[in-house]
């Protein structure tokens, strides 16, 4: 037996096909285990972050800030960035609005607009005072 647990022998006429199939099966099993480990790691990370969020939000946010961004190299040139965004935002664009826009506008005409919400510094102070961090 060439592979333990299989009935593959070197003296069989279709050995290359059986070997290829066995190798493919093993590759699929390895890929499945890798995905299972990846799912477990992601789930564990999410669980720990959720638990940390419930107990100590400040520590969670600090831990999120410390993580390095993969592939972070030197940023783009400032002139190139300004030219890119200027080309997008300063050029007028005519959008073709379909008949569905009129339907949505007529349906939303009967909806009463929400009253404006004014947030005072006292509201912010009260919310910050109740926050655990």
PDB file of C-alpha atoms in Angstrom:
ATOM      1  CA  UNK A   1       0.000   0.000   0.000  1.00  0.00           C
ATOM      2  CA  UNK A   2       1.323   3.388  -0.974  1.00  0.00           C
ATOM      3  CA  UNK A   3      -1.072   5.477   1.121  1.00  0.00           C
ATOM      4  CA  UNK A   4      -2.150   4.138   4.482  1.00  0.00           C
ATOM      5  CA  UNK A   5      -5.889   3.737   4.711  1.00  0.00           C
ATOM      6  CA  UNK A   6      -6.381   3.484   0.948  1.00  0.00           C
ATOM      7  CA  UNK A   7      -6.381   0.597  -1.482  1.00  0.00           C
ATOM      8  CA  UNK A   8      -3.846   2.185  -3.834  1.00  0.00           C
ATOM      9  CA  UNK A   9      -0.911   0.029  -4.873  1.00  0.00           C
ATOM     10  CA  UNK A  10       1.958   0.854  -7.214  1.00  0.00           C
ATOM     11  CA  UNK A  11       1.158  -2.228  -9.290  1.00  0.00           C
ATOM     12  CA  UNK A  12      -2.311  -1.063 -10.375  1.00  0.00           C
ATOM     13  CA  UNK A  13      -2.641   0.015 -14.024  1.00  0.00           C
ATOM     14  CA  UNK A  14      -4.465   3.300 -13.288  1.00  0.00           C
ATOM     15  CA  UNK A  15      -2.138   4.405 -10.483  1.00  0.00           C
ATOM     16  CA  UNK A  16      -1.602   7.951 -11.793  1.00  0.00           C
ATOM     17  CA  UNK A  17      -5.327   8.641 -11.917  1.00  0.00           C
ATOM     18  CA  UNK A  18      -5.851   7.283  -8.407  1.00  0.00           C
ATOM     19  CA  UNK A  19      -2.876   9.244  -7.101  1.00  0.00           C
ATOM     20  CA  UNK A  20      -4.175  12.424  -8.721  1.00  0.00           C
ATOM     21  CA  UNK A  21      -7.623  11.872  -7.210  1.00  0.00           C
ATOM     22  CA  UNK A  22      -6.128  11.173  -3.788  1.00  0.00           C
ATOM     23  CA  UNK A  23      -3.962  14.289  -3.961  1.00  0.00           C
ATOM     24  CA  UNK A  24      -6.996  16.358  -4.969  1.00  0.00           C
ATOM     25  CA  UNK A  25      -8.997  14.909  -2.074  1.00  0.00           C
ATOM     26  CA  UNK A  26      -6.224  15.780   0.368  1.00  0.00           C
ATOM     27  CA  UNK A  27      -5.927  19.310  -1.037  1.00  0.00           C
ATOM     28  CA  UNK A  28      -9.670  19.788  -0.602  1.00  0.00           C
ATOM     29  CA  UNK A  29      -9.492  18.524   2.973  1.00  0.00           C
ATOM     30  CA  UNK A  30      -6.632  20.903   3.733  1.00  0.00           C
ATOM     31  CA  UNK A  31      -8.565  23.811   2.203  1.00  0.00           C
ATOM     32  CA  UNK A  32     -11.661  22.878   4.228  1.00  0.00           C
ATOM     33  CA  UNK A  33      -9.650  22.752   7.455  1.00  0.00           C
ATOM     34  CA  UNK A  34      -8.061  26.106   6.618  1.00  0.00           C
ATOM     35  CA  UNK A  35     -11.479  27.669   6.090  1.00  0.00           C
ATOM     36  CA  UNK A  36     -12.759  26.117   9.302  1.00  0.00           C
ATOM     37  CA  UNK A  37      -9.793  27.516  11.253  1.00  0.00           C
ATOM     38  CA  UNK A  38     -10.254  30.930   9.620  1.00  0.00           C
ATOM     39  CA  UNK A  39     -13.972  30.954  10.517  1.00  0.00           C
ATOM     40  CA  UNK A  40     -13.180  29.962  14.097  1.00  0.00           C
ATOM     41  CA  UNK A  41     -10.507  32.655  14.410  1.00  0.00           C
ATOM     42  CA  UNK A  42     -12.828  35.344  13.041  1.00  0.00           C
ATOM     43  CA  UNK A  43     -15.668  34.211  15.305  1.00  0.00           C
ATOM     44  CA  UNK A  44     -13.381  34.165  18.319  1.00  0.00           C
ATOM     45  CA  UNK A  45     -12.065  37.648  17.504  1.00  0.00           C
ATOM     46  CA  UNK A  46     -15.621  39.002  17.097  1.00  0.00           C
ATOM     47  CA  UNK A  47     -16.731  37.345  20.342  1.00  0.00           C
ATOM     48  CA  UNK A  48     -13.822  38.830  22.285  1.00  0.00           C
ATOM     49  CA  UNK A  49     -14.384  42.283  20.787  1.00  0.00           C
ATOM     50  CA  UNK A  50     -18.097  42.148  21.622  1.00  0.00           C
ATOM     51  CA  UNK A  51     -17.343  41.084  25.188  1.00  0.00           C
ATOM     52  CA  UNK A  52     -14.736  43.835  25.531  1.00  0.00           C
ATOM     53  CA  UNK A  53     -17.214  46.365  24.111  1.00  0.00           C
ATOM     54  CA  UNK A  54     -19.740  45.377  26.779  1.00  0.00           C
ATOM     55  CA  UNK A  55     -17.232  45.597  29.624  1.00  0.00           C
ATOM     56  CA  UNK A  56     -14.697  48.291  28.665  1.00  0.00           C
ATOM     57  CA  UNK A  57     -15.287  50.301  25.494  1.00  0.00           C
ATOM     58  CA  UNK A  58     -12.237  52.486  26.021  1.00  0.00           C
ATOM     59  CA  UNK A  59      -9.876  49.504  26.006  1.00  0.00           C
ATOM     60  CA  UNK A  60     -11.583  48.093  22.894  1.00  0.00           C
ATOM     61  CA  UNK A  61     -11.149  51.300  20.924  1.00  0.00           C
ATOM     62  CA  UNK A  62      -7.525  51.607  22.002  1.00  0.00           C
ATOM     63  CA  UNK A  63      -6.858  48.055  20.847  1.00  0.00           C
ATOM     64  CA  UNK A  64      -8.512  48.799  17.503  1.00  0.00           C
ATOM     65  CA  UNK A  65      -6.383  51.914  17.032  1.00  0.00           C
ATOM     66  CA  UNK A  66      -3.146  50.016  17.646  1.00  0.00           C
ATOM     67  CA  UNK A  67      -3.593  47.559  14.798  1.00  0.00           C
ATOM     68  CA  UNK A  68      -1.368  48.160  11.797  1.00  0.00           C
ATOM     69  CA  UNK A  69      -2.832  48.533   8.369  1.00  0.00           C
ATOM     70  CA  UNK A  70      -1.483  45.867   6.034  1.00  0.00           C
ATOM     71  CA  UNK A  71       0.392  47.155   3.040  1.00  0.00           C
ATOM     72  CA  UNK A  72       0.607  50.685   4.378  1.00  0.00           C
ATOM     73  CA  UNK A  73       3.358  52.369   2.459  1.00  0.00           C
ATOM     74  CA  UNK A  74       4.041  55.951   1.562  1.00  0.00           C
ATOM     75  CA  UNK A  75       0.859  57.846   0.766  1.00  0.00           C
ATOM     76  CA  UNK A  76       0.066  59.330  -2.612  1.00  0.00           C
ATOM     77  CA  UNK A  77       1.432  62.690  -3.636  1.00  0.00           C
ATOM     78  CA  UNK A  78      -0.727  65.576  -2.414  1.00  0.00           C
ATOM     79  CA  UNK A  79      -0.874  67.232  -5.837  1.00  0.00           C
ATOM     80  CA  UNK A  80      -2.046  63.988  -7.451  1.00  0.00           C
ATOM     81  CA  UNK A  81      -4.710  63.530  -4.797  1.00  0.00           C
ATOM     82  CA  UNK A  82      -5.999  67.090  -5.170  1.00  0.00           C
ATOM     83  CA  UNK A  83      -6.055  66.747  -8.956  1.00  0.00           C
ATOM     84  CA  UNK A  84      -7.936  63.455  -8.719  1.00  0.00           C
ATOM     85  CA  UNK A  85     -10.676  64.757  -6.422  1.00  0.00           C
ATOM     86  CA  UNK A  86     -10.899  68.094  -8.199  1.00  0.00           C
ATOM     87  CA  UNK A  87     -11.552  66.219 -11.422  1.00  0.00           C
ATOM     88  CA  UNK A  88     -14.374  64.290  -9.761  1.00  0.00           C
ATOM     89  CA  UNK A  89     -16.108  67.010  -7.788  1.00  0.00           C
ATOM     90  CA  UNK A  90     -15.665  70.162  -9.862  1.00  0.00           C
ATOM     91  CA  UNK A  91     -16.949  68.766 -13.161  1.00  0.00           C
ATOM     92  CA  UNK A  92     -20.736  69.027 -13.575  1.00  0.00           C
ATOM     93  CA  UNK A  93     -22.407  65.747 -14.456  1.00  0.00           C
ATOM     94  CA  UNK A  94     -25.846  65.303 -15.989  1.00  0.00           C
ATOM     95  CA  UNK A  95     -27.494  62.226 -14.564  1.00  0.00           C
ATOM     96  CA  UNK A  96     -30.256  60.521 -16.465  1.00  0.00           C
ATOM     97  CA  UNK A  97     -33.033  60.154 -13.942  1.00  0.00           C
ATOM     98  CA  UNK A  98     -35.571  57.543 -14.876  1.00  0.00           C
ATOM     99  CA  UNK A  99     -39.336  57.635 -14.390  1.00  0.00           C
ATOM    100  CA  UNK A 100     -38.960  55.886 -11.050  1.00  0.00           C
ATOM    101  CA  UNK A 101     -37.722  59.173  -9.559  1.00  0.00           C
ATOM    102  CA  UNK A 102     -41.102  60.793 -10.239  1.00  0.00           C
ATOM    103  CA  UNK A 103     -42.886  57.822  -8.642  1.00  0.00           C
ATOM    104  CA  UNK A 104     -40.745  58.058  -5.505  1.00  0.00           C
ATOM    105  CA  UNK A 105     -41.210  61.841  -5.321  1.00  0.00           C
ATOM    106  CA  UNK A 106     -44.996  61.526  -5.579  1.00  0.00           C
ATOM    107  CA  UNK A 107     -45.069  58.776  -2.935  1.00  0.00           C
ATOM    108  CA  UNK A 108     -42.916  60.731  -0.505  1.00  0.00           C
ATOM    109  CA  UNK A 109     -44.870  63.984  -0.970  1.00  0.00           C
ATOM    110  CA  UNK A 110     -47.443  62.856   1.604  1.00  0.00           C
ATOM    111  CA  UNK A 111     -44.781  62.168   4.256  1.00  0.00           C
ATOM    112  CA  UNK A 112     -44.520  64.961   6.792  1.00  0.00           C
ATOM    113  CA  UNK A 113     -40.958  66.137   7.324  1.00  0.00           C
ATOM    114  CA  UNK A 114     -39.351  65.571  10.693  1.00  0.00           C
ATOM    115  CA  UNK A 115     -38.986  68.517  13.037  1.00  0.00           C
ATOM    116  CA  UNK A 116     -35.400  69.808  13.217  1.00  0.00           C
ATOM    117  CA  UNK A 117     -33.415  68.447  16.137  1.00  0.00           C
ATOM    118  CA  UNK A 118     -31.285  70.866  18.112  1.00  0.00           C
ATOM    119  CA  UNK A 119     -28.463  69.342  20.140  1.00  0.00           C
ATOM    120  CA  UNK A 120     -27.294  71.578  22.945  1.00  0.00           C
ATOM    121  CA  UNK A 121     -23.982  71.404  24.810  1.00  0.00           C
ATOM    122  CA  UNK A 122     -25.956  70.262  27.855  1.00  0.00           C
ATOM    123  CA  UNK A 123     -27.269  67.269  25.877  1.00  0.00           C
ATOM    124  CA  UNK A 124     -23.723  66.314  24.903  1.00  0.00           C
ATOM    125  CA  UNK A 125     -22.480  66.742  28.474  1.00  0.00           C
ATOM    126  CA  UNK A 126     -25.314  64.559  29.797  1.00  0.00           C
ATOM    127  CA  UNK A 127     -24.600  61.812  27.245  1.00  0.00           C
ATOM    128  CA  UNK A 128     -20.857  61.932  27.961  1.00  0.00           C
ATOM    129  CA  UNK A 129     -21.466  61.797  31.703  1.00  0.00           C
ATOM    130  CA  UNK A 130     -23.510  58.583  31.343  1.00  0.00           C
ATOM    131  CA  UNK A 131     -20.911  56.894  29.099  1.00  0.00           C
ATOM    132  CA  UNK A 132     -18.768  54.277  30.893  1.00  0.00           C
ATOM    133  CA  UNK A 133     -15.476  55.506  29.467  1.00  0.00           C
TER     134      UNK A 133
END
